[in-house]
Short mmCIF file of C-alpha atoms in Angstrom, two decimals:
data_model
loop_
_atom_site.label_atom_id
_atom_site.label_comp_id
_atom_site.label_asym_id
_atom_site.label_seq_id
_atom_site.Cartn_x
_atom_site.Cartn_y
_atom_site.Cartn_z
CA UNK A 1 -65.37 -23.39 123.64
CA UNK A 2 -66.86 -22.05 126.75
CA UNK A 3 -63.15 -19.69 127.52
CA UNK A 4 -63.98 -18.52 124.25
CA UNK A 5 -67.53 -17.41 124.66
CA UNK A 6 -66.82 -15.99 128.07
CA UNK A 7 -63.95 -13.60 126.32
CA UNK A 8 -66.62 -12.56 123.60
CA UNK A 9 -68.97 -11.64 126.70
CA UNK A 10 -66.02 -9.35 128.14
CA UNK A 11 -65.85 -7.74 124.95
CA UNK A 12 -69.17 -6.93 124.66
CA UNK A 13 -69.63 -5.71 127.90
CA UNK A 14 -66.35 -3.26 127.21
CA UNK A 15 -68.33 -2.32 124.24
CA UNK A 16 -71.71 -1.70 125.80
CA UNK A 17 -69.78 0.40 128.27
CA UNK A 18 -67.93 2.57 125.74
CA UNK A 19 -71.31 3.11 124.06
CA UNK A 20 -72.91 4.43 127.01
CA UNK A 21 -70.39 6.62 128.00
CA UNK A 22 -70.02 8.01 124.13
CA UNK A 23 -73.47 8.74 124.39
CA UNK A 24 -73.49 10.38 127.58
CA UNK A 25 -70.79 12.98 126.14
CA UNK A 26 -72.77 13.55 122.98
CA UNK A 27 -75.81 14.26 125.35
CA UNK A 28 -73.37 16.80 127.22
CA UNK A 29 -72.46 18.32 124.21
CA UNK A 30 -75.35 18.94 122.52
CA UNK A 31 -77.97 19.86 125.04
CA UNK A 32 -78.59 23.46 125.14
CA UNK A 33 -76.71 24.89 128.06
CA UNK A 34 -78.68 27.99 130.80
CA UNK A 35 -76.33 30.86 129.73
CA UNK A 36 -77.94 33.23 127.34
CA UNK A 37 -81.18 31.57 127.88
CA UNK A 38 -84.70 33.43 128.12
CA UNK A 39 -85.13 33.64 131.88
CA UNK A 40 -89.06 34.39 131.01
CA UNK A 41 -89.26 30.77 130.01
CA UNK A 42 -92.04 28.77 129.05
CA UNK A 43 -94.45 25.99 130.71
CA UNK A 44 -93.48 22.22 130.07
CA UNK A 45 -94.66 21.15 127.00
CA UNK A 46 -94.69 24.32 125.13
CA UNK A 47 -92.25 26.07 122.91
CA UNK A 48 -91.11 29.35 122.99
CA UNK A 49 -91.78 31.81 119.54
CA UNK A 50 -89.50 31.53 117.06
CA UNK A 51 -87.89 34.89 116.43
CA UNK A 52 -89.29 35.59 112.81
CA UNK A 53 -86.89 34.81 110.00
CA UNK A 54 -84.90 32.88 111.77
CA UNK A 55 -85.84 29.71 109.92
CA UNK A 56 -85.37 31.74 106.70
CA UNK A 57 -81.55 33.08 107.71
CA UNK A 58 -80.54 29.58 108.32
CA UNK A 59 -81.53 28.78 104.40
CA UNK A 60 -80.12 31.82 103.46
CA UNK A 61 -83.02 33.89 103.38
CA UNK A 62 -85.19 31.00 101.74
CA UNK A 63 -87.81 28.94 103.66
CA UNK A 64 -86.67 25.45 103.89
CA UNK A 65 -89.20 22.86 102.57
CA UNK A 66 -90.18 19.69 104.50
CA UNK A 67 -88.26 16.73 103.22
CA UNK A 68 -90.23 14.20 101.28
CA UNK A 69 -89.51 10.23 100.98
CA UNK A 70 -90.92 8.97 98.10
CA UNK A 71 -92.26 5.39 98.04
CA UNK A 72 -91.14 2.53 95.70
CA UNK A 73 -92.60 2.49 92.71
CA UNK A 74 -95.13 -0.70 92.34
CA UNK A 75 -93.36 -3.64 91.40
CA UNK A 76 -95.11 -5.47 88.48
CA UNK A 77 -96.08 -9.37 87.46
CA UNK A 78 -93.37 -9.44 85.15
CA UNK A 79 -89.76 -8.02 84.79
CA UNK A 80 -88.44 -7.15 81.25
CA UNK A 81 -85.19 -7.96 79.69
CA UNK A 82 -82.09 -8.10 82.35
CA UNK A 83 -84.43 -6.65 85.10
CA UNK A 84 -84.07 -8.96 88.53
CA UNK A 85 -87.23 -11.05 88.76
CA UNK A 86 -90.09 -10.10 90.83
CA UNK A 87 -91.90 -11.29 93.50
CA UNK A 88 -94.30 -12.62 90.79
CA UNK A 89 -91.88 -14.55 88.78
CA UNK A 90 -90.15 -16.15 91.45
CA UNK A 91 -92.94 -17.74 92.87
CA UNK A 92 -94.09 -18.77 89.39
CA UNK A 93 -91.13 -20.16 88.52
CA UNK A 94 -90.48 -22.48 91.36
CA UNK A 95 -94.31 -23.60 90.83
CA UNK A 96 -93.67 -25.13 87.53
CA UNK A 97 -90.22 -26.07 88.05
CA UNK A 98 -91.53 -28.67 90.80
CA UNK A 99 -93.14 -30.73 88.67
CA UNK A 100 -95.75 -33.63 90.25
CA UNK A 101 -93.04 -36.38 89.19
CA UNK A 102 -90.21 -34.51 91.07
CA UNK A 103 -92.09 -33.93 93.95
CA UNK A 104 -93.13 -37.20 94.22
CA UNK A 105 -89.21 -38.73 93.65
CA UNK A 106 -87.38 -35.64 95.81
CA UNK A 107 -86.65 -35.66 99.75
CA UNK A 108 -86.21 -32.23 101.34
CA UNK A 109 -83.72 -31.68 104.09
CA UNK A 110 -85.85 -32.91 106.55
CA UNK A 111 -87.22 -36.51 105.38
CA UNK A 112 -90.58 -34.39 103.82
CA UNK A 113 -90.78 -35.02 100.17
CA UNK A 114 -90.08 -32.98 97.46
CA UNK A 115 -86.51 -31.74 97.37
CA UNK A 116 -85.23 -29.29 99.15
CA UNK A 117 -85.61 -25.83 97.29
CA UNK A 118 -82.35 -23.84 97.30
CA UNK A 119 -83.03 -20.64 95.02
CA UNK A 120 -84.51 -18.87 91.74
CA UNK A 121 -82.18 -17.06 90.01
CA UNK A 122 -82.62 -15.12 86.20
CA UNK A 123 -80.87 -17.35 83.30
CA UNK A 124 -78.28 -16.09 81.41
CA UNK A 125 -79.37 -15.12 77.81
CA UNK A 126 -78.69 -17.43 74.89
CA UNK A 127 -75.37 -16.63 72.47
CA UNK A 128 -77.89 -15.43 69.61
CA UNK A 129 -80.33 -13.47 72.28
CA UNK A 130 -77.30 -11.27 73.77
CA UNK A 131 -78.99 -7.78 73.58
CA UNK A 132 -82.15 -8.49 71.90
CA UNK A 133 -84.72 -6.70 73.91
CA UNK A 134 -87.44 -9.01 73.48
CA UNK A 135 -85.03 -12.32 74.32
CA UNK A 136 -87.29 -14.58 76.38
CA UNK A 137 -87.28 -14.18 80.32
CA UNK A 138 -86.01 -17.03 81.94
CA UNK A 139 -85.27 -18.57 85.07
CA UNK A 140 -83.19 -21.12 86.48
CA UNK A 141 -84.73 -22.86 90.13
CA UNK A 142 -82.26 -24.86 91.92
CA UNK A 143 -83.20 -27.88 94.33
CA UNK A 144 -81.00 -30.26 96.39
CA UNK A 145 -82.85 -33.61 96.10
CA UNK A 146 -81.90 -35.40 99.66
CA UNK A 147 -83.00 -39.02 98.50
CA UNK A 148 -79.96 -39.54 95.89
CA UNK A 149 -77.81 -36.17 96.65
CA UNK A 150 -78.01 -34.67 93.83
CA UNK A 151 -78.69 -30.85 92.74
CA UNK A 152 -81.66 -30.69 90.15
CA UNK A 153 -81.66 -27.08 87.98
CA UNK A 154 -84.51 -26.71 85.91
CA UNK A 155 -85.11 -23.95 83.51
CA UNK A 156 -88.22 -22.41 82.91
CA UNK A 157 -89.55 -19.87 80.27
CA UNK A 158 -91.42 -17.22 82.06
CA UNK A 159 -93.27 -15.88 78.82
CA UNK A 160 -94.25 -19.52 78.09
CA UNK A 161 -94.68 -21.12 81.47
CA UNK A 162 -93.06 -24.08 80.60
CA UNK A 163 -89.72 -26.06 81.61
CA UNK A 164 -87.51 -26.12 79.08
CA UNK A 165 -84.19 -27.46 80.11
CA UNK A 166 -83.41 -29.84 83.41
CA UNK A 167 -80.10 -30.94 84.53
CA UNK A 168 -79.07 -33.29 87.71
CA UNK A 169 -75.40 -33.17 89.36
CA UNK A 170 -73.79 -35.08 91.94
CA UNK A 171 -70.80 -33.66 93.81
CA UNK A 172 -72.12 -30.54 93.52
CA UNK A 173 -72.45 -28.43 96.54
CA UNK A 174 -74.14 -24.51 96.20
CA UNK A 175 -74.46 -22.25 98.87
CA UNK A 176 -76.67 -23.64 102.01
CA UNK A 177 -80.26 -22.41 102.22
CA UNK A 178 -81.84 -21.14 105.90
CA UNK A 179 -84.12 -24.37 105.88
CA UNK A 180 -80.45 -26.26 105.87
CA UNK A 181 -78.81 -24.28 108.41
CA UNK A 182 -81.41 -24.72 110.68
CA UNK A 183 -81.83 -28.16 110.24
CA UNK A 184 -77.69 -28.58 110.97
CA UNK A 185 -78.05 -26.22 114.03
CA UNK A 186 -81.35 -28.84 114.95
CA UNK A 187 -79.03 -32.21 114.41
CA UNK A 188 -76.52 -30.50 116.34
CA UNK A 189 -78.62 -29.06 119.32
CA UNK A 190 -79.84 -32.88 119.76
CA UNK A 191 -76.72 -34.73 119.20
CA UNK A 192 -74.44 -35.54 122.12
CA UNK A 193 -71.24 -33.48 120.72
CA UNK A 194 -73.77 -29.77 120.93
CA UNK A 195 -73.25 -30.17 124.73
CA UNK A 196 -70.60 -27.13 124.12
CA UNK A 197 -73.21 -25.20 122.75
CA UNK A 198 -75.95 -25.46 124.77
CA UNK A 199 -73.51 -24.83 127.74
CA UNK A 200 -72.66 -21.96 126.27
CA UNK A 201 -76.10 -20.76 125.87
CA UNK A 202 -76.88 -21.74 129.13
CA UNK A 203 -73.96 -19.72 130.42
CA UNK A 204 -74.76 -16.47 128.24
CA UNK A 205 -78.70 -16.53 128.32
CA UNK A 206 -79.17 -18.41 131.49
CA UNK A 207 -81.44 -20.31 129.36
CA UNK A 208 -81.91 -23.90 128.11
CA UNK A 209 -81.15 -24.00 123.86
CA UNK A 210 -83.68 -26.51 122.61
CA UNK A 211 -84.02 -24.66 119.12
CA UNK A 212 -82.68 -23.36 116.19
CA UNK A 213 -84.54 -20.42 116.54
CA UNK A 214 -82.55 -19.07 119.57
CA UNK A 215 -80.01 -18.83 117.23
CA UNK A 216 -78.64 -16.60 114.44
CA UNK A 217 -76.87 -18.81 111.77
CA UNK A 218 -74.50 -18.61 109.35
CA UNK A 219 -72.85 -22.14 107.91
CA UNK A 220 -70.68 -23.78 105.28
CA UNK A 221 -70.30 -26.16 102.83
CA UNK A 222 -67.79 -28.71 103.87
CA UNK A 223 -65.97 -31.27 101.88
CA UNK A 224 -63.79 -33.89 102.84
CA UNK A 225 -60.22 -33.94 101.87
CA UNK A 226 -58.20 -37.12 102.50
CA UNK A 227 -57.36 -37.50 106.21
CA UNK A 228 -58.47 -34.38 107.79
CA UNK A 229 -61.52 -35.86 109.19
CA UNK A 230 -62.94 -38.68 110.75
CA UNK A 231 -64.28 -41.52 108.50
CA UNK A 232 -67.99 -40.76 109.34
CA UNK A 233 -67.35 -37.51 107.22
CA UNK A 234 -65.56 -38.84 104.11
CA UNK A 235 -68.69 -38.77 101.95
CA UNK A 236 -68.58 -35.01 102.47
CA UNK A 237 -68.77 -33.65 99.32
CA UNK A 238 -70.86 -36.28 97.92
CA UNK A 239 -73.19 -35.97 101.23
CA UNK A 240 -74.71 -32.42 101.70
CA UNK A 241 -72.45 -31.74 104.91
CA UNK A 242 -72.21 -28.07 106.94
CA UNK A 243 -70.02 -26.25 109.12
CA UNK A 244 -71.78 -23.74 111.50
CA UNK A 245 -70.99 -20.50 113.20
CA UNK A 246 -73.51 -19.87 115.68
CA UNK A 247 -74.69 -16.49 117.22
CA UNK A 248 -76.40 -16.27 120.34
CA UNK A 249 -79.43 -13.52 119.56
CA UNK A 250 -78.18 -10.10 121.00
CA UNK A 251 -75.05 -12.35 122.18
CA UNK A 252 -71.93 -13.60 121.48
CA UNK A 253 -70.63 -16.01 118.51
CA UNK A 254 -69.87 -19.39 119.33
CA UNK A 255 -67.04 -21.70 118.02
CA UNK A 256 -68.12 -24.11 116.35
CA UNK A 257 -65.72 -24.66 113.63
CA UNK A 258 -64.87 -28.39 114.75
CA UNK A 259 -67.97 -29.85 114.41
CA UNK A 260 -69.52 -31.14 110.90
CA UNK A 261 -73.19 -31.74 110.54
CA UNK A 262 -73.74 -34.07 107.41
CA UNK A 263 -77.13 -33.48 106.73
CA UNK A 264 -77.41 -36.16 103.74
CA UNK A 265 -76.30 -39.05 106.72
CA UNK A 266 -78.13 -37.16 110.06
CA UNK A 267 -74.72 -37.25 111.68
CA UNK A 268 -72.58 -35.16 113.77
CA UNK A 269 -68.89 -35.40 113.94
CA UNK A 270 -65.96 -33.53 115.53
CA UNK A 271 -62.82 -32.62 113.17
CA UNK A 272 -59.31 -33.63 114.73
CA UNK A 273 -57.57 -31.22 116.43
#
């Protein structure tokens, strides 16, 4: 791991170097150069009169107005029909999703209860509501409940505030939310087999890695197939388990492709090679 890091350094500093010097020939090039130049001149900090017209030639004879950005329009409490949800309605609809009786039952990645929320995402219209402009507004909030894996959707009617359809899977694994990555990169960063790592970061940063933070991350859903891991990871699949690539901030990635965090179990394993 630590050959690899030090070849992603070299790169970068190649980079950085190639940067520089591109700059320095677009500074070359586009700085005015002396010849032709007004040798009357003018004191720092002032400019010299612009010859008039000059601004109008360039536009073909027509003043050129300033530019204007525009901003966004206000967003609103509610969307309508197949507009994304707003700010609004997300936050609504994970507040009644999480009802007192799941909060109470869930675990979130971390031990804390209440399972761990995962996303809000607009529901697909009904077969009958299929371009009806006043079909309901509905949304569909996901959460991975930690203390029997299993993924909890739960529908909720925006125009009505109330749930209207729940359903529970096991075995099903969506895309990882930041709150998991971090908490993989955290099992990993105090677990005996992220001694690559934090050499790594040591070596790159001159810095001690003692949290996820330091980190940019990006991570995986891993499942177990039969015999390409060790038995600590055969639940994978069943268990909430991650793979992580790990970016040193305003450094280099980091392999870390052999190691499997199974958050559902706390545990850290290496893949065989």
């Amino acid at each position: 791991m630590r050959n690899i890091v030090h070849r992603h350094l070299g790169k970068m500093v190649a980079g950085t170097t190639i940067a520089v010097a591109g700059t320095a020939v677009m500074v070359a090039v586009t700085l005015p150069g002396t010849a032709g130049a007004d040798d009357s001149g003018t004191r720092a900090g002032q400019s010299a009169p612009q010859a008039a017209g000059a601004g109008e030639a360039a536009a073909g004879g027509r003043a050129v107005a300033p530019g204007v950005v525009e901003a966004a329009p206000a967003e609103g409490q509610r969307g309508e029909g197949r507009d994304p949800l707003t700010d609004d309605e997300l936050e609504r609809a994970e507040k009644i999703a999480l009802s007192r009786q799941l909060f109470r039952s869930g675990e979130s990645v971390d031990g804390e209860r209440g399972p761990q929320p995962l996303g809000v995402d607009l529901a697909e219209p009904e077969a009958d509501e299929a371009g009806k402009p006043d079909a309901p507004r509905r949304a569909d909030v996901t959460f991975y409940d930690y203390r029997d894996d299993a993924l909890v959707t739960r529908t909720v009617d925006l125009g009505t505030g109330k749930v209207v359809a729940t359903g529970t899977q096991h075995g099903v694994q969506p895309p990882l939310s930041r709150a998991e990555k971090a908490e993989a990169a955290g099992l990993l960063i105090a677990d005996p087999l992220g001694s690559g790592l934090k050499a790594d970061y040591q070596d790159a940063t001159g810095k001690a890695l003692t949290s996820p933070d330091q980190l940019q991350l990006s991570g995986a859903v891993y499942r177990a197939a039969p015999g390409a891991q060790p038995a600590v990871l055969d639940r994978c699949g069943e268990h909430r388990c991650v793979r992580l690539f790990p970016k040193i901030k305003n450094g280099p990635w980091v392999d870390a492709r052999s190691l499997v965090i199974d958050l559902s179990a706390r545990k850290v394993a290496r893949l065989g090679r």
